[in-house]
């Protein structure tokens, strides 16, 4: 009984902290329509800032606390709103989520730059752990204060939302989230206020929770999962229910801390179960949640420009990849070639996001976790070089993927993202760390002693044991995966996926089972990720769970999205950035951090251009090259010549990469004027098509925002019914109103 | 018996009652009109019929069977199709792909061949735009594409939400002929439209909705003569006759 009371008190404290965090999350979501995955990272940053002030610089505790929560955090929230979030109005939901993932990655990297992770730090609870006796129990003052603060936050939010004018405006959205989220016109003041308050609450929660954990960026950031669980219980809108949810998560977590070690059976399997508690709560909450209404077409500010891939274009891409792979395999130094074999597996994992995120518009935060499962399967089923292990990896990942996505299928895309994020964290912290266990009499250790070793496969005469052979095989496997994705996009499933992304409501009223289609694409992408994980593990031969961590997975997602998540080339980009020595040799030991920082910063720009670099920059630049046979032949010829010269040792090894780079830069520059002249003589371009516009029609909104004049010109061109436009000040807002009527939520 | 019926349907948005105990029926082989001022609840009614919205109370019957709890896609497979007031095209797909995809989604039990997407585009006069991306089509053409897409699922009941807005008078006339043809083929059509000329021309039966309540029903002539309808539309019982065509969409849209 005594023990129970102790756990209850500490559980209530934890619950209070989660409630503070979750209410901030819910408040920003309902007010601005942005679900801030970086909410936990903001709290982490605040905790570090607090440590810096109170511990390193010796500020008085109250001063440091108040400064962090009431000065630094609101200013940071304001900055976030001004620089990043404001531009997200009118962006697709997947972009909004990905941009907050980018904020998370940038904040974590920033914290790791500023506070060297290898130093041990600790903050103390308030009042240095002192407390008072009540009924034989020591009640820390800290816990009393935390509960008081949580109650004050609840009361403060109630006052804000019911009494103040700005708050009433915000509450209009809290009460009707379908209007809130879909409404294009968001008064800037409520949004700003919401970000300031939300960030303050994140900071407060981060500082209060820090003494319960070590001061380490990633665990503090991942506390967000607890806040998710609470917020989901509040159906992402009800603040009182969110507080109740926090109570459930907080108490469950602390009872687990207290009682799980007392279970006499299977202790070694349960040790890591704590991080899984919020995931379980989240799962239950998702299962009891009412099905979301089918969404109509979102009012997007930017049109997606990704064209359907053609087999001819895919052929060119495949030829280029194969050519590059052969050159790399024959010219790279032994060590470089070994460290680059990882490229193809990661490229396949990146590619796995294309059908799911790119075509179907659903976000998954656990693709790399599926890759980890694939790696484990290959390690165990490979049994010495059996290639069927790769298929098994894909199959097992597919099954796990299907099961994971099931609870979220009835719900809108955001819940799938949350569920996959929670799943990735659970795998990270628990499943991948499990010791050996026995399934059906088979001894099975996922990551045996923390390391997996994998043998490369051999089929008949094809032995992939050498790095060169495996590098080429990896390229072939990647191209096979590319063929699958292209075939999907060009076939009926691809059109279904586009339909699900564009308008689930319309798809359903035409007879499409949207849930089944989502399940299909999630399973497919999990299978591809599993295959990628298998290929990756075979490439590096020995791997640890770290390679498949949640955080690395987020970096991978960001690379793919920055490159252009509807383009197959984006997978390759992820492979090149994460799986080759190129980045590593340029930046040394910090390479992972440098990549994360750069990619995160690049992803913040997505708000302005959600299409990504490949479709909006690279493809237009290289299109003239493709259409100009002379330039194409010249480029290939020049590279081939350099390659041959390198092979016969006629030139130094580093001439080839420089030459390739030079050709890559020069070819579009040469081809563009040529292509321009050809077009002029052929007269293919319909004259006057872009008349009255500030740029070519396809490019409107890329280089500069679309102006009023452009809209007018387009309206005139399209002969839009002005009576309809009169119902709203802008095309976009007129559209949103209608969208709410479709019954979206 | 009506092919599609709703009985005593009530829908609330928070405190706002969008539909109050509405009962109506749509019969096969003719065009039924549903008119009412902006915000009367017409689109809400369509959402209830197609299952995008579950009503607080009341039932939806298709061919005598209760489909109130049926998911939208199941209703579609039983022969219901609709167009949207705010276009819900699959913008990244071409016009032809939009229709072709719909032909593959059509109800499984239907006998006969899959409709030819090209022929459907032809029927609504969009053959020339087959390869255009749907999000590059102007609104008027987009509406016709939505119609073709809805027809692609071979529906028994067709729900059209303001299909004529964005069309010019010639196009509207052609559209009226098409509606007549479709009704003659045995389709049950429910038409929401602000263009009274069109409504009076094609509808065999009319329902008038105002502030979520069914205010009047009957054949077009009697509805037109109903003083309460005039009042709801024009705020006064004198003024332009809603049926003469001089009061076009602008007047009715208030
Ligand atoms: N998602 C929603 N949330 C809250 N209120 C809504 C929602 N959708 C519609 N409404 C309200 O319900 C009422 C009926 O709307 P509905 O769109 O059905 O009208 P309508 O007859 O189709 O109008 P219009 O002729 O303008 O298309 C309106 O007052 C509208 O503001
Ligand atoms: Mg309407």
Short mmCIF file of N, CA, C and O in Angstrom, two decimals, chain A residues 545-641:
data_model
loop_
_atom_site.label_atom_id
_atom_site.label_comp_id
_atom_site.label_asym_id
_atom_site.label_seq_id
_atom_site.Cartn_x
_atom_site.Cartn_y
_atom_site.Cartn_z
N UNK A 545 21.52 -2.17 -33.97
CA UNK A 545 20.22 -1.50 -34.02
C UNK A 545 20.34 -0.01 -34.29
O UNK A 545 19.42 0.60 -34.83
N UNK A 546 21.47 0.59 -33.93
CA UNK A 546 21.63 2.03 -34.16
C UNK A 546 21.41 2.42 -35.61
O UNK A 546 20.95 3.53 -35.90
N UNK A 547 21.79 1.51 -36.51
CA UNK A 547 21.66 1.83 -37.92
C UNK A 547 20.20 2.04 -38.30
O UNK A 547 19.91 2.66 -39.31
N UNK A 548 19.28 1.50 -37.50
CA UNK A 548 17.86 1.59 -37.84
C UNK A 548 17.10 2.45 -36.85
O UNK A 548 15.91 2.24 -36.61
N UNK A 549 17.78 3.40 -36.25
CA UNK A 549 17.13 4.18 -35.19
C UNK A 549 16.06 5.11 -35.76
O UNK A 549 16.08 5.47 -36.94
N UNK A 550 15.15 5.47 -34.90
CA UNK A 550 14.07 6.39 -35.25
C UNK A 550 14.65 7.66 -35.87
O UNK A 550 14.19 8.14 -36.91
N UNK A 551 15.69 8.19 -35.22
CA UNK A 551 16.22 9.47 -35.67
C UNK A 551 16.83 9.36 -37.07
O UNK A 551 16.59 10.21 -37.92
N UNK A 552 17.60 8.30 -37.33
CA UNK A 552 18.16 8.12 -38.67
C UNK A 552 17.01 7.97 -39.68
O UNK A 552 17.09 8.48 -40.80
N UNK A 553 15.95 7.29 -39.25
CA UNK A 553 14.80 7.12 -40.12
C UNK A 553 14.20 8.46 -40.52
O UNK A 553 13.80 8.66 -41.67
N UNK A 554 14.17 9.38 -39.56
CA UNK A 554 13.62 10.70 -39.88
C UNK A 554 14.51 11.42 -40.88
O UNK A 554 14.04 12.06 -41.82
N UNK A 555 15.84 11.29 -40.70
CA UNK A 555 16.76 11.92 -41.65
C UNK A 555 16.52 11.36 -43.05
O UNK A 555 16.46 12.10 -44.04
N UNK A 556 16.36 10.05 -43.12
CA UNK A 556 16.11 9.40 -44.41
C UNK A 556 14.84 9.94 -45.06
O UNK A 556 14.82 10.30 -46.24
N UNK A 557 13.80 10.03 -44.24
CA UNK A 557 12.53 10.57 -44.76
C UNK A 557 12.73 11.97 -45.32
O UNK A 557 12.25 12.31 -46.40
N UNK A 558 13.46 12.79 -44.56
CA UNK A 558 13.65 14.17 -45.00
C UNK A 558 14.41 14.23 -46.32
O UNK A 558 14.07 15.01 -47.21
N UNK A 559 15.45 13.40 -46.45
CA UNK A 559 16.21 13.42 -47.72
C UNK A 559 15.28 13.10 -48.87
O UNK A 559 15.27 13.78 -49.90
N UNK A 560 14.48 12.05 -48.68
CA UNK A 560 13.60 11.63 -49.77
C UNK A 560 12.62 12.75 -50.12
O UNK A 560 12.38 13.04 -51.29
N UNK A 561 12.08 13.40 -49.10
CA UNK A 561 11.09 14.42 -49.38
C UNK A 561 11.74 15.66 -50.01
O UNK A 561 11.19 16.26 -50.94
N UNK A 562 12.92 16.02 -49.53
CA UNK A 562 13.60 17.17 -50.13
C UNK A 562 13.92 16.87 -51.59
O UNK A 562 13.76 17.72 -52.47
N UNK A 563 14.35 15.64 -51.86
CA UNK A 563 14.69 15.30 -53.24
C UNK A 563 13.43 15.26 -54.11
O UNK A 563 13.49 15.54 -55.30
N UNK A 564 12.30 14.94 -53.53
CA UNK A 564 11.06 14.87 -54.32
C UNK A 564 10.46 13.50 -54.17
O UNK A 564 10.83 12.57 -54.87
N UNK A 565 9.51 13.39 -53.26
CA UNK A 565 9.07 12.07 -52.83
C UNK A 565 8.23 11.35 -53.87
O UNK A 565 7.97 10.17 -53.75
N UNK A 566 7.83 12.04 -54.93
CA UNK A 566 7.11 11.32 -55.97
C UNK A 566 8.05 10.87 -57.08
O UNK A 566 7.62 10.26 -58.04
N UNK A 567 9.33 11.20 -56.95
CA UNK A 567 10.28 10.83 -57.99
C UNK A 567 11.11 9.65 -57.53
O UNK A 567 11.60 9.63 -56.40
N UNK A 568 11.30 8.67 -58.43
CA UNK A 568 12.05 7.49 -58.01
C UNK A 568 13.49 7.84 -57.69
O UNK A 568 14.14 7.16 -56.91
N UNK A 569 13.99 8.91 -58.30
CA UNK A 569 15.38 9.30 -58.03
C UNK A 569 15.61 9.67 -56.58
O UNK A 569 16.76 9.68 -56.11
N UNK A 570 14.54 9.99 -55.83
CA UNK A 570 14.73 10.44 -54.46
C UNK A 570 15.29 9.33 -53.58
O UNK A 570 16.06 9.59 -52.66
N UNK A 571 14.94 8.08 -53.89
CA UNK A 571 15.49 6.97 -53.14
C UNK A 571 17.00 6.92 -53.30
O UNK A 571 17.75 6.77 -52.33
N UNK A 572 17.43 7.10 -54.55
CA UNK A 572 18.85 7.08 -54.84
C UNK A 572 19.56 8.19 -54.07
O UNK A 572 20.65 8.00 -53.52
N UNK A 573 18.91 9.34 -54.02
CA UNK A 573 19.51 10.47 -53.29
C UNK A 573 19.75 10.10 -51.84
O UNK A 573 20.81 10.38 -51.27
N UNK A 574 18.76 9.42 -51.22
CA UNK A 574 18.92 9.01 -49.83
C UNK A 574 20.09 8.05 -49.69
O UNK A 574 20.92 8.18 -48.79
N UNK A 575 20.19 7.10 -50.63
CA UNK A 575 21.29 6.14 -50.58
C UNK A 575 22.62 6.85 -50.70
O UNK A 575 23.56 6.59 -49.93
N UNK A 576 22.71 7.77 -51.66
CA UNK A 576 23.99 8.45 -51.88
C UNK A 576 24.40 9.27 -50.66
O UNK A 576 25.57 9.30 -50.29
N UNK A 577 23.44 9.93 -50.04
CA UNK A 577 23.80 10.79 -48.91
C UNK A 577 24.12 10.00 -47.65
O UNK A 577 25.01 10.37 -46.89
N UNK A 578 23.36 8.93 -47.42
CA UNK A 578 23.55 8.20 -46.16
C UNK A 578 24.43 6.98 -46.29
O UNK A 578 24.97 6.49 -45.31
N UNK A 579 24.58 6.47 -47.51
CA UNK A 579 25.23 5.17 -47.64
C UNK A 579 26.58 5.17 -48.34
O UNK A 579 27.11 4.13 -48.65
N UNK A 580 27.12 6.34 -48.63
CA UNK A 580 28.43 6.33 -49.28
C UNK A 580 29.44 7.09 -48.44
O UNK A 580 29.08 7.78 -47.49
N UNK A 581 30.68 6.95 -48.84
CA UNK A 581 31.74 7.60 -48.10
C UNK A 581 31.79 9.09 -48.42
O UNK A 581 32.49 9.85 -47.74
N UNK A 582 31.05 9.52 -49.43
CA UNK A 582 31.20 10.89 -49.91
C UNK A 582 31.03 11.92 -48.80
O UNK A 582 31.91 12.75 -48.56
N UNK A 583 29.91 11.80 -48.07
CA UNK A 583 29.66 12.78 -47.02
C UNK A 583 30.65 12.58 -45.88
O UNK A 583 31.22 13.52 -45.34
N UNK A 584 30.87 11.32 -45.54
CA UNK A 584 31.75 11.00 -44.43
C UNK A 584 33.15 11.58 -44.62
O UNK A 584 33.71 12.18 -43.72
N UNK A 585 33.71 11.39 -45.83
CA UNK A 585 35.08 11.82 -46.01
C UNK A 585 35.18 13.34 -46.00
O UNK A 585 36.21 13.91 -45.65
N UNK A 586 34.09 14.00 -46.37
CA UNK A 586 34.15 15.46 -46.39
C UNK A 586 34.05 16.05 -44.99
O UNK A 586 34.54 17.15 -44.73
N UNK A 587 33.40 15.34 -44.07
CA UNK A 587 33.10 15.97 -42.79
C UNK A 587 33.66 15.23 -41.59
O UNK A 587 33.50 15.70 -40.47
N UNK A 588 34.27 14.10 -41.83
CA UNK A 588 34.88 13.39 -40.72
C UNK A 588 33.87 12.73 -39.80
O UNK A 588 32.80 12.30 -40.23
N UNK A 589 34.18 12.71 -38.52
CA UNK A 589 33.38 11.95 -37.55
C UNK A 589 31.96 12.47 -37.40
O UNK A 589 31.06 11.75 -37.01
N UNK A 590 31.79 13.75 -37.67
CA UNK A 590 30.47 14.34 -37.44
C UNK A 590 29.53 14.12 -38.60
O UNK A 590 28.48 14.75 -38.66
N UNK A 591 29.88 13.24 -39.54
CA UNK A 591 29.14 13.20 -40.79
C UNK A 591 27.65 13.02 -40.58
O UNK A 591 26.85 13.70 -41.22
N UNK A 592 27.25 12.13 -39.66
CA UNK A 592 25.82 11.90 -39.48
C UNK A 592 25.13 13.19 -39.05
O UNK A 592 24.06 13.54 -39.54
N UNK A 593 25.81 13.90 -38.15
CA UNK A 593 25.22 15.12 -37.63
C UNK A 593 25.15 16.20 -38.71
O UNK A 593 24.18 16.93 -38.83
N UNK A 594 26.24 16.27 -39.51
CA UNK A 594 26.23 17.26 -40.59
C UNK A 594 25.10 16.97 -41.56
O UNK A 594 24.32 17.86 -41.92
N UNK A 595 24.98 15.70 -41.95
CA UNK A 595 23.92 15.35 -42.89
C UNK A 595 22.56 15.73 -42.30
O UNK A 595 21.74 16.35 -42.96
N UNK A 596 22.34 15.35 -41.04
CA UNK A 596 21.05 15.63 -40.43
C UNK A 596 20.77 17.13 -40.42
O UNK A 596 19.68 17.57 -40.78
N UNK A 597 21.78 17.92 -40.04
CA UNK A 597 21.57 19.36 -39.96
C UNK A 597 21.24 19.94 -41.33
O UNK A 597 20.26 20.67 -41.50
N UNK A 598 22.08 19.57 -42.31
CA UNK A 598 21.88 20.15 -43.64
C UNK A 598 20.53 19.73 -44.21
O UNK A 598 19.76 20.56 -44.71
N UNK A 599 20.23 18.44 -44.08
CA UNK A 599 18.98 17.94 -44.64
C UNK A 599 17.78 18.57 -43.93
O UNK A 599 16.80 18.96 -44.55
N UNK A 600 17.90 18.71 -42.60
CA UNK A 600 16.82 19.32 -41.84
C UNK A 600 16.59 20.75 -42.30
O UNK A 600 15.46 21.17 -42.54
N UNK A 601 17.67 21.49 -42.45
CA UNK A 601 17.52 22.88 -42.89
C UNK A 601 16.91 22.93 -44.28
O UNK A 601 16.03 23.74 -44.56
N UNK A 602 17.38 22.04 -45.15
CA UNK A 602 16.83 22.02 -46.51
C UNK A 602 15.35 21.72 -46.47
O UNK A 602 14.55 22.31 -47.20
N UNK A 603 14.96 20.81 -45.57
CA UNK A 603 13.55 20.40 -45.53
C UNK A 603 12.66 21.52 -45.03
O UNK A 603 11.48 21.57 -45.34
N UNK A 604 13.23 22.44 -44.25
CA UNK A 604 12.41 23.56 -43.79
C UNK A 604 11.92 24.38 -44.98
O UNK A 604 10.87 25.01 -44.93
N UNK A 605 12.69 24.35 -46.05
CA UNK A 605 12.29 25.12 -47.24
C UNK A 605 11.15 24.46 -47.98
O UNK A 605 10.59 25.03 -48.91
N UNK A 606 10.77 23.24 -47.57
CA UNK A 606 9.71 22.53 -48.26
C UNK A 606 8.39 23.28 -48.27
O UNK A 606 7.58 23.11 -49.17
N UNK A 607 8.20 24.08 -47.22
CA UNK A 607 6.95 24.80 -47.15
C UNK A 607 6.75 25.62 -48.42
O UNK A 607 5.63 25.80 -48.88
N UNK A 608 7.85 26.09 -48.98
CA UNK A 608 7.73 26.91 -50.18
C UNK A 608 7.62 26.05 -51.43
O UNK A 608 7.01 26.44 -52.41
N UNK A 609 8.21 24.87 -51.41
CA UNK A 609 8.19 24.03 -52.59
C UNK A 609 8.08 22.57 -52.23
O UNK A 609 9.07 21.86 -52.18
N UNK A 610 6.87 22.10 -51.95
CA UNK A 610 6.71 20.72 -51.50
C UNK A 610 7.02 19.69 -52.58
O UNK A 610 7.08 18.51 -52.28
N UNK A 611 7.22 20.11 -53.80
CA UNK A 611 7.47 19.13 -54.85
C UNK A 611 8.84 18.50 -54.76
O UNK A 611 9.05 17.40 -55.23
N UNK A 612 9.80 19.21 -54.17
CA UNK A 612 11.13 18.65 -54.06
C UNK A 612 12.04 19.04 -55.22
O UNK A 612 11.60 19.56 -56.24
N UNK A 613 13.32 18.75 -55.03
CA UNK A 613 14.33 19.25 -55.97
C UNK A 613 14.31 18.54 -57.31
O UNK A 613 14.53 19.15 -58.34
N UNK A 614 14.08 17.23 -57.32
CA UNK A 614 14.19 16.52 -58.59
C UNK A 614 13.16 17.02 -59.60
O UNK A 614 13.53 17.44 -60.69
N UNK A 615 11.87 17.04 -59.25
CA UNK A 615 10.93 17.51 -60.27
C UNK A 615 11.01 19.01 -60.54
O UNK A 615 10.71 19.45 -61.63
N UNK A 616 11.42 19.79 -59.54
CA UNK A 616 11.33 21.23 -59.78
C UNK A 616 12.65 21.84 -60.23
O UNK A 616 12.65 22.90 -60.84
N UNK A 617 13.77 21.19 -59.96
CA UNK A 617 15.04 21.77 -60.39
C UNK A 617 15.80 20.84 -61.33
O UNK A 617 16.13 21.21 -62.47
N UNK A 618 16.07 19.63 -60.87
CA UNK A 618 16.93 18.74 -61.65
C UNK A 618 16.32 18.36 -62.99
O UNK A 618 16.95 18.46 -64.03
N UNK A 619 15.07 17.89 -62.95
CA UNK A 619 14.50 17.39 -64.19
C UNK A 619 14.40 18.48 -65.25
O UNK A 619 14.82 18.25 -66.39
N UNK A 620 13.89 19.66 -64.90
CA UNK A 620 13.88 20.71 -65.92
C UNK A 620 15.27 21.03 -66.45
O UNK A 620 15.45 21.31 -67.63
N UNK A 621 16.27 21.00 -65.56
CA UNK A 621 17.62 21.34 -66.01
C UNK A 621 18.15 20.30 -66.98
O UNK A 621 18.84 20.63 -67.95
N UNK A 622 17.84 19.01 -66.74
CA UNK A 622 18.41 17.96 -67.58
C UNK A 622 17.52 17.54 -68.73
O UNK A 622 17.94 16.76 -69.58
N UNK A 623 16.30 18.07 -68.75
CA UNK A 623 15.39 17.71 -69.83
C UNK A 623 16.00 18.04 -71.21
O UNK A 623 15.97 17.22 -72.12
N UNK A 624 16.61 19.24 -71.38
CA UNK A 624 17.21 19.55 -72.68
C UNK A 624 18.32 18.55 -73.04
O UNK A 624 18.47 18.19 -74.21
N UNK A 625 19.06 18.08 -72.03
CA UNK A 625 20.13 17.12 -72.31
C UNK A 625 19.53 15.84 -72.90
O UNK A 625 20.03 15.29 -73.88
N UNK A 626 18.42 15.42 -72.32
CA UNK A 626 17.81 14.19 -72.77
C UNK A 626 17.30 14.35 -74.21
O UNK A 626 17.29 13.40 -74.98
N UNK A 627 16.89 15.56 -74.51
CA UNK A 627 16.30 15.74 -75.84
C UNK A 627 17.33 16.10 -76.91
O UNK A 627 16.99 16.20 -78.07
N UNK A 628 18.56 16.32 -76.47
CA UNK A 628 19.57 16.68 -77.45
C UNK A 628 20.56 15.53 -77.61
O UNK A 628 21.45 15.33 -76.78
N UNK A 629 20.41 14.73 -78.68
CA UNK A 629 21.25 13.53 -78.84
C UNK A 629 22.73 13.87 -78.84
O UNK A 629 23.54 13.12 -78.29
N UNK A 630 23.08 15.00 -79.44
CA UNK A 630 24.50 15.34 -79.55
C UNK A 630 25.11 15.50 -78.16
O UNK A 630 26.15 14.94 -77.84
N UNK A 631 24.44 16.29 -77.32
CA UNK A 631 24.98 16.54 -75.98
C UNK A 631 25.01 15.25 -75.17
O UNK A 631 25.97 14.96 -74.45
N UNK A 632 23.95 14.46 -75.32
CA UNK A 632 23.86 13.22 -74.58
C UNK A 632 25.04 12.31 -74.96
O UNK A 632 25.78 11.81 -74.10
N UNK A 633 25.22 12.14 -76.26
CA UNK A 633 26.31 11.27 -76.73
C UNK A 633 27.66 11.82 -76.28
O UNK A 633 28.53 11.07 -75.84
N UNK A 634 27.81 13.14 -76.38
CA UNK A 634 29.08 13.77 -75.98
C UNK A 634 29.37 13.49 -74.52
O UNK A 634 30.49 13.11 -74.16
N UNK A 635 28.36 13.66 -73.65
CA UNK A 635 28.56 13.47 -72.21
C UNK A 635 28.96 12.02 -71.92
O UNK A 635 29.94 11.75 -71.22
N UNK A 636 28.17 11.10 -72.49
CA UNK A 636 28.45 9.69 -72.24
C UNK A 636 29.84 9.35 -72.77
O UNK A 636 30.63 8.67 -72.10
N UNK A 637 30.15 9.88 -73.96
CA UNK A 637 31.46 9.61 -74.55
C UNK A 637 32.58 10.11 -73.67
O UNK A 637 33.55 9.40 -73.40
N UNK A 638 32.45 11.34 -73.19
CA UNK A 638 33.51 11.94 -72.37
C UNK A 638 33.72 11.11 -71.11
O UNK A 638 34.87 10.81 -70.73
N UNK A 639 32.62 10.71 -70.47
CA UNK A 639 32.76 9.95 -69.23
C UNK A 639 33.37 8.58 -69.52
O UNK A 639 34.25 8.11 -68.80
N UNK A 640 32.89 7.95 -70.60
CA UNK A 640 33.44 6.64 -70.94
C UNK A 640 34.94 6.74 -71.19
O UNK A 640 35.72 5.91 -70.71
N UNK A 641 35.33 7.77 -71.92
CA UNK A 641 36.76 7.94 -72.23
C UNK A 641 37.56 8.07 -70.94
O UNK A 641 38.59 7.40 -70.74
#
